Short mmCIF file of C-alpha atoms in Angstrom, two decimals:
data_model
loop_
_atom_site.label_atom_id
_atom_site.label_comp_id
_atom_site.label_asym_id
_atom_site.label_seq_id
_atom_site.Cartn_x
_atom_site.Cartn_y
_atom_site.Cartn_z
CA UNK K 282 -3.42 -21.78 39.50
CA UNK K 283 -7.00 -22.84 40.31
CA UNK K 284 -10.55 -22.89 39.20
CA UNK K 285 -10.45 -19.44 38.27
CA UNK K 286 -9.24 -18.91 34.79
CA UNK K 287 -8.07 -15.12 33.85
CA UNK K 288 -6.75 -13.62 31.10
CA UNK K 289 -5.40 -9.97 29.53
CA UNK K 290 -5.73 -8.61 26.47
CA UNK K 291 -2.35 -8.29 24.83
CA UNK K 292 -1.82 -6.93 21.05
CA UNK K 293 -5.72 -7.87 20.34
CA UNK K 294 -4.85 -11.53 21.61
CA UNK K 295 -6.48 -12.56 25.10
CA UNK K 296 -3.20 -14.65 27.22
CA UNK K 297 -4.06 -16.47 30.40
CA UNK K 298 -2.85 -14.70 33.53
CA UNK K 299 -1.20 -16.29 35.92
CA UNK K 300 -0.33 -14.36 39.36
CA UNK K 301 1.85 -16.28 42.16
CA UNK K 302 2.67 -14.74 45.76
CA UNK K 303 6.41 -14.55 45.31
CA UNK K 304 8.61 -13.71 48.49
CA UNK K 305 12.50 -14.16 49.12
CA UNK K 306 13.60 -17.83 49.55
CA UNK K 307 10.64 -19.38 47.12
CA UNK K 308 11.75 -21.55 43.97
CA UNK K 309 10.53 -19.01 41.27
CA UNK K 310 11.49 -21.41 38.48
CA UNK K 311 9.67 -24.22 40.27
CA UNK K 312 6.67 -22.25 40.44
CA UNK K 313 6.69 -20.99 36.81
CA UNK K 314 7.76 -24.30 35.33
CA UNK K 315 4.89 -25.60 37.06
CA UNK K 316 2.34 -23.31 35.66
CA UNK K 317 3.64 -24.25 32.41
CA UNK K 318 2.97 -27.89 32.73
CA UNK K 319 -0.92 -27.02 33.79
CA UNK K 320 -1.05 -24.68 31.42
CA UNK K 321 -0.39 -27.65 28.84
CA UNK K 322 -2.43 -30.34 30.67
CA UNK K 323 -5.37 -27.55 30.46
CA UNK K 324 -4.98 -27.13 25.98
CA UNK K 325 -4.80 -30.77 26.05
CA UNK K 326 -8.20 -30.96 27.91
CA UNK K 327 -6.87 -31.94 31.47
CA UNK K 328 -7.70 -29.49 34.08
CA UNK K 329 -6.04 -30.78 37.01
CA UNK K 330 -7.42 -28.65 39.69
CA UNK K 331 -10.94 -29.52 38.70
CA UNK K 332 -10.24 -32.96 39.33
CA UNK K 333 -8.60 -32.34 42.64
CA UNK K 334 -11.66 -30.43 43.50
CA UNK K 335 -13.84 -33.51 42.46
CA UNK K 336 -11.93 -35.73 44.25
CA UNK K 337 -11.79 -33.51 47.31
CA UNK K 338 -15.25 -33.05 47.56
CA UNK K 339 -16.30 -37.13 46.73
CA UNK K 340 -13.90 -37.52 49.99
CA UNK K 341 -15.48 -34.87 52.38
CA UNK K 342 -18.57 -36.44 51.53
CA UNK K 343 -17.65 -40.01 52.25
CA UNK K 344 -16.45 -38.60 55.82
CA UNK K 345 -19.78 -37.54 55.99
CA UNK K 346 -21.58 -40.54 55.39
CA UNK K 347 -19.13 -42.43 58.13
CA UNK K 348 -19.96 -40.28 60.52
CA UNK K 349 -23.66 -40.60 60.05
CA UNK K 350 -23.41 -44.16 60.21
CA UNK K 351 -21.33 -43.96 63.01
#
C-alpha cells in the first residue's frame, strides 16, 4: 500500500497487486481488511497515501521555513 500502484494479469483482466511483509505474530486480517478499505477509497477517487504524502511534504517544508527564520 503506497504510491506505487501494481497489477497482474489474471484471465485477460489486469487485478491490483497487493504484497504485505507477513511474519508470525502480525494481524493478517487487519492487514488485508485494511487494504480492502484503500482499495475502495482509491475506485471512489480517494487515494489516501497521496494525501499523506502531500501533507507530509507541506509539513517538512514548513520546518524548513522555521528554521530559516530562526
Amino acid at each position: 500500500i503506497g504510491l506505487e500502484e501494481r497489477f497482474i494479469e489474471f484471465l485477460d483482466i489486469q487485478v491490483p497487486l497487493y504484497v504485505h511483509p507477513v511474519k508470525p505474530g502480525r494481524d493478517i486480517v487487519l492487514l488485508i481488511e485494511t487494504t480492502v478499505l484503500n482499495h475502495r477509497l482509491k475506485e471512489m477517487g480517494y487515494h489516501s497515501a497521496k494525501e499523506f504524502n502531500i501533507k507530509l511534504l507541506e509539513e517538512i517544508a514548513k520546518g524548513k521555513k522555521i528554521e530559516k527564520e530562526g
